[in-house]
Coordinates of C-alpha atoms in Angstrom, one line a residue:
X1 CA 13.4 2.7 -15.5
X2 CA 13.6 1.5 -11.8
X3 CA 16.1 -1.2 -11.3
X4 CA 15.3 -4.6 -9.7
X5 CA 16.8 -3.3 -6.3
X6 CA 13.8 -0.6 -6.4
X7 CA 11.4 -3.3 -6.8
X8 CA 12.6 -5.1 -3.8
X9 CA 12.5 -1.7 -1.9
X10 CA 9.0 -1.4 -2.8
X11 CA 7.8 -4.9 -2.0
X12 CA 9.4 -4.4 1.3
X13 CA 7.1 -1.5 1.5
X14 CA 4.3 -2.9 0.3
X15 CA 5.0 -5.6 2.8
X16 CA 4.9 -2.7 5.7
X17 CA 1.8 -1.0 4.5
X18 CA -0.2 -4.4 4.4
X19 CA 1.6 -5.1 8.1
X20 CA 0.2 -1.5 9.3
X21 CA -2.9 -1.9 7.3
X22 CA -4.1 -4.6 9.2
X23 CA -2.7 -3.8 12.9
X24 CA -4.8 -0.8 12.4
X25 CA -8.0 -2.4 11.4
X26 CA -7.6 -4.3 14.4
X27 CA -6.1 -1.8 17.3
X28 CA -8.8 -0.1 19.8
X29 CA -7.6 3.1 19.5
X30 CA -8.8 5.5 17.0
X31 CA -9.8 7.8 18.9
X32 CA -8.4 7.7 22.8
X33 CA -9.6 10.4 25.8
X34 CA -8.8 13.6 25.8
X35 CA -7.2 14.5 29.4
X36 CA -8.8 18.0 29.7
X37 CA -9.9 19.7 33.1
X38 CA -10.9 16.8 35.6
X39 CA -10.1 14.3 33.1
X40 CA -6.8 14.7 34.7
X41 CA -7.5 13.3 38.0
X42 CA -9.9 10.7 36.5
X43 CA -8.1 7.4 36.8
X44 CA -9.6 5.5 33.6
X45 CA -8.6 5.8 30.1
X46 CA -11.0 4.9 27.1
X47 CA -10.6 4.1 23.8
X48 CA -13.0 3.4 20.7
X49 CA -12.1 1.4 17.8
X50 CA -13.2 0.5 14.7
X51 CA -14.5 -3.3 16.2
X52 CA -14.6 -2.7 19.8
X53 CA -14.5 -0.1 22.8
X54 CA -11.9 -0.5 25.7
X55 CA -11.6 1.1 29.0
X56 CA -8.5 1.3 30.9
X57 CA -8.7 1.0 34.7
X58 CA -6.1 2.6 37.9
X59 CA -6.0 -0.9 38.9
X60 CA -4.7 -2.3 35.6
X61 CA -7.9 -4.1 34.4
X62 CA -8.4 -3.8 30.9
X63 CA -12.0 -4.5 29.7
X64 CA -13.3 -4.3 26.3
X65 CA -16.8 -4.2 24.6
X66 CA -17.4 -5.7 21.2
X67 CA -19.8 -3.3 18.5
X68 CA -22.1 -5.9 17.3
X69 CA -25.1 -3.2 16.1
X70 CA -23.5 -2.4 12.3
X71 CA -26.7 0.0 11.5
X72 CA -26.1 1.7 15.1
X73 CA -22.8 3.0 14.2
X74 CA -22.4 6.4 12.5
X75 CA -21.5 6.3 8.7
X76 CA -18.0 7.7 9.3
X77 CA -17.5 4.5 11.2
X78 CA -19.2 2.0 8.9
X79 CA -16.7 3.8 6.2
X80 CA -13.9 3.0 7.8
X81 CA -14.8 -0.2 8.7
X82 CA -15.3 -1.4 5.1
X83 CA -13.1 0.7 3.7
X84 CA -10.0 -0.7 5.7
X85 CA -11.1 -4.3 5.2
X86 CA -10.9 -3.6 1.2
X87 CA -7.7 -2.3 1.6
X88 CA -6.0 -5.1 3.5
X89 CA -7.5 -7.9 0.7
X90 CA -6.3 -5.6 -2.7
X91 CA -2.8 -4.8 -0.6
X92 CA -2.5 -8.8 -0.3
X93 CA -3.5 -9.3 -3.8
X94 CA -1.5 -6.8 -5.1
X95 CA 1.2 -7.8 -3.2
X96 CA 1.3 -11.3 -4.3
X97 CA 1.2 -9.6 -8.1
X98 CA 4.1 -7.6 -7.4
X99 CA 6.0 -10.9 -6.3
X100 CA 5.4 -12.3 -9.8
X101 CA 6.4 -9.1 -11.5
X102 CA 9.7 -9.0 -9.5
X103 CA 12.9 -9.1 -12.4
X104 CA 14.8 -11.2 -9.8
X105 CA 12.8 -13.8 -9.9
X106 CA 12.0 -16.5 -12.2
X107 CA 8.2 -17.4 -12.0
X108 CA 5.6 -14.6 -13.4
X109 CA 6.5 -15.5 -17.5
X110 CA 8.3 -13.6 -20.0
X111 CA 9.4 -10.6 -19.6
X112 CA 5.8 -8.7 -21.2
X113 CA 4.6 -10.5 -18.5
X114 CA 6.0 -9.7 -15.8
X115 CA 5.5 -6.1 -16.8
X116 CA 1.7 -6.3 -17.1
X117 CA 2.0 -8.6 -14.2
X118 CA 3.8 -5.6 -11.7
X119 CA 1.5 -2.4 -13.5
X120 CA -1.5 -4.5 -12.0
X121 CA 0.2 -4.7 -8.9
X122 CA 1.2 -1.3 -8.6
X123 CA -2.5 -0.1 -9.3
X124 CA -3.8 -2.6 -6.8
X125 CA -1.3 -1.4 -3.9
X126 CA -2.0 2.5 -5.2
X127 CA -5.8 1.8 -4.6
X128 CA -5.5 0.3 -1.4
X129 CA -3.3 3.0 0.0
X130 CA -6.7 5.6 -1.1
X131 CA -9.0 3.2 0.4
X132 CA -6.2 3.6 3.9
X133 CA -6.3 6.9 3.6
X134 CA -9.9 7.9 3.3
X135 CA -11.2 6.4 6.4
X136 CA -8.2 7.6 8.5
X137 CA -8.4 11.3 7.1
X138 CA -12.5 10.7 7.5
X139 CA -12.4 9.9 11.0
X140 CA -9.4 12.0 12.1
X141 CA -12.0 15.0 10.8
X142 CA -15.1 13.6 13.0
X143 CA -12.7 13.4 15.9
X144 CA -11.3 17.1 15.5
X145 CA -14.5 18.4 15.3
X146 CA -16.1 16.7 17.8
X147 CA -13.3 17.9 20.1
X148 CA -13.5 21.5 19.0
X149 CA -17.6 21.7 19.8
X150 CA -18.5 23.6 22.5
X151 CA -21.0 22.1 23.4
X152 CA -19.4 18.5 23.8
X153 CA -18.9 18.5 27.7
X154 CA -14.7 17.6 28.5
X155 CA -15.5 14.2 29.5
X156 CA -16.6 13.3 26.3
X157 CA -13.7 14.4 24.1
X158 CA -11.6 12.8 22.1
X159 CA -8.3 13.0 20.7
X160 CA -6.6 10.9 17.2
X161 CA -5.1 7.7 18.6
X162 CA -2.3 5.9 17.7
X163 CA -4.1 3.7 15.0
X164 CA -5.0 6.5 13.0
X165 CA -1.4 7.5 12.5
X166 CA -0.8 3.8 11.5
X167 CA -3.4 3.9 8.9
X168 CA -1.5 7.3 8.0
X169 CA 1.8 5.5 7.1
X170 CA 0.3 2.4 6.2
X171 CA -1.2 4.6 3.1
X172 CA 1.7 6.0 2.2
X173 CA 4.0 2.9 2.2
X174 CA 1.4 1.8 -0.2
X175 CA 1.1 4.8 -2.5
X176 CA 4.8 5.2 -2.5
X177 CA 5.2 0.9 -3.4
X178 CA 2.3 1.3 -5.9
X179 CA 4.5 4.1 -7.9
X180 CA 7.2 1.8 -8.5
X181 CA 6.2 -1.0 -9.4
X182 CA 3.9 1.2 -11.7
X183 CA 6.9 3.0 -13.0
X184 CA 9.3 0.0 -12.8
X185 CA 8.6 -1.3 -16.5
X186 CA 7.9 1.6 -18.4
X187 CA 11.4 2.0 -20.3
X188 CA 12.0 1.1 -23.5
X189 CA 13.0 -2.1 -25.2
X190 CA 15.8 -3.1 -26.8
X191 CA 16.2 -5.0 -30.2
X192 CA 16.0 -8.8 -30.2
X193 CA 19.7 -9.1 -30.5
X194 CA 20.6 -7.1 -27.0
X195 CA 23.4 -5.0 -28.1
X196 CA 24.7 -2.4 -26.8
X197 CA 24.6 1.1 -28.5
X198 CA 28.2 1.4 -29.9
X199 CA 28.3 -2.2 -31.2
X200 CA 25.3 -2.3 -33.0
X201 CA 26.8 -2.2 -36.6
X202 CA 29.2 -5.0 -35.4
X203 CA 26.3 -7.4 -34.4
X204 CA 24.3 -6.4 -37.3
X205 CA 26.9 -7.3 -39.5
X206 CA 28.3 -10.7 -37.8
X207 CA 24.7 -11.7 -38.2
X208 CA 24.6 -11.2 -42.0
X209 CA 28.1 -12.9 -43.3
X210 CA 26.5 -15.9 -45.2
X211 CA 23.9 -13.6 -47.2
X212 CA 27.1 -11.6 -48.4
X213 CA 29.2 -14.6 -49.1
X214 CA 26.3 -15.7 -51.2
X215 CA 25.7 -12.3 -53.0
X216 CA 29.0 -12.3 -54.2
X217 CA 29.3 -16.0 -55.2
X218 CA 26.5 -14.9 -57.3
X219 CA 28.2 -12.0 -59.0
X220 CA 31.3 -14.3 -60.0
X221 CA 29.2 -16.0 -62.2
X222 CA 27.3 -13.3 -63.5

């Protein structure tokens, strides 16, 4: 059974993978320009997100283009787009699950509770780290095979950005915070009187002297 310093490890975690989750819903670079041939000597860098498309300029102007048109973007796109938006809400509830379920703290109930209380949030952060993953593995895949077509002319390649990467570790900070807390409450309990294993039949009897004083008043007048 993990110990309460393994649940703080993992909310950290959790903490980070929410953090990355969301930077990388938000960064414009998925997908950056590939410098290939006379992309070399070209002085302008672009970059497509998941909400908007920048262009970086020799000159240091920085200009960016919003995607308003949902049903003009390709599905890959529209995936990620909901699917990172689902994981950043069930990361923040399953976060604030996991603070109830934390044995260092107070609030979250009894002890049952608090178990129940961190499984939920361990599935919670373990489903939002898949729905991290899928759109960054997704859209790494378009991006690769885009790049490898032949028929794609060099300008209009593309390589992995830095936000896919983010979405990469933001997953597994999740998956890896989701484990614990899954696994943190799954040892077995001990009996109502909390004692330990080699003073048992010390506890046990302490807790019976008045029955036995009675059992033998009992036989003194029999």
């Amino acid at each position: 059974m993990a110990s309460a310093g393994m649940q703080i490890f993992a909310f950290i975690l959790a903490l980070l993978g929410l953090f990355g989750a969301m930077v990388s819903t938000l960064l414009p670079n998925w997908k950056v320009s590939a410098d290939l041939g006379s992309n070399i000597i070209t002085a302008i860098s672009q970059m497509q997100g998941l909400w908007m498309d920048c262009t970086w300029y020799s000159t240091g102007m920085f200009s960016c283009t919003l995607k308003y048109s949902v049903l003009s973007l390709p599905a890959y796109l529209q995936t990620a787009r909901t699917s990172m938006v689902l994981s950043c809400v069930l990361a923040a509830l399953g976060l604030c699950l996991a603070s109830l379920g934390l044995k260092c703290t107070r609030w979250g109930g009894g002890v049952q509770a608090k178990r129940h209380t961190a499984i939920a949030g361990g599935v919670f952060l373990i489903v939002a780290g898949f729905l991290c993953l899928v759109p960054a593995s997704w859209f790494t895949s378009e991006v690769i095979a885009s790049f490898l077509d032949s028929s794609v002319p060099e300008s209009n390649k593309y390589e992995p950005g830095g936000a896919v990467y983010v979405a990469f570790v933001s997953a597994g900070f999740l998956f890896v915070a989701g484990a614990i807390f899954c696994t943190s409450c799954t040892g077995k309990q001990r009996g109502p009187q909390n004692c330990p294993p080699n003073k048992q039949q010390q506890c046990c009897s302490a807790s019976q002297p008045t029955d036995n004083k009675a059992e033998y008043s009992l036989q003194d007048y029999v």
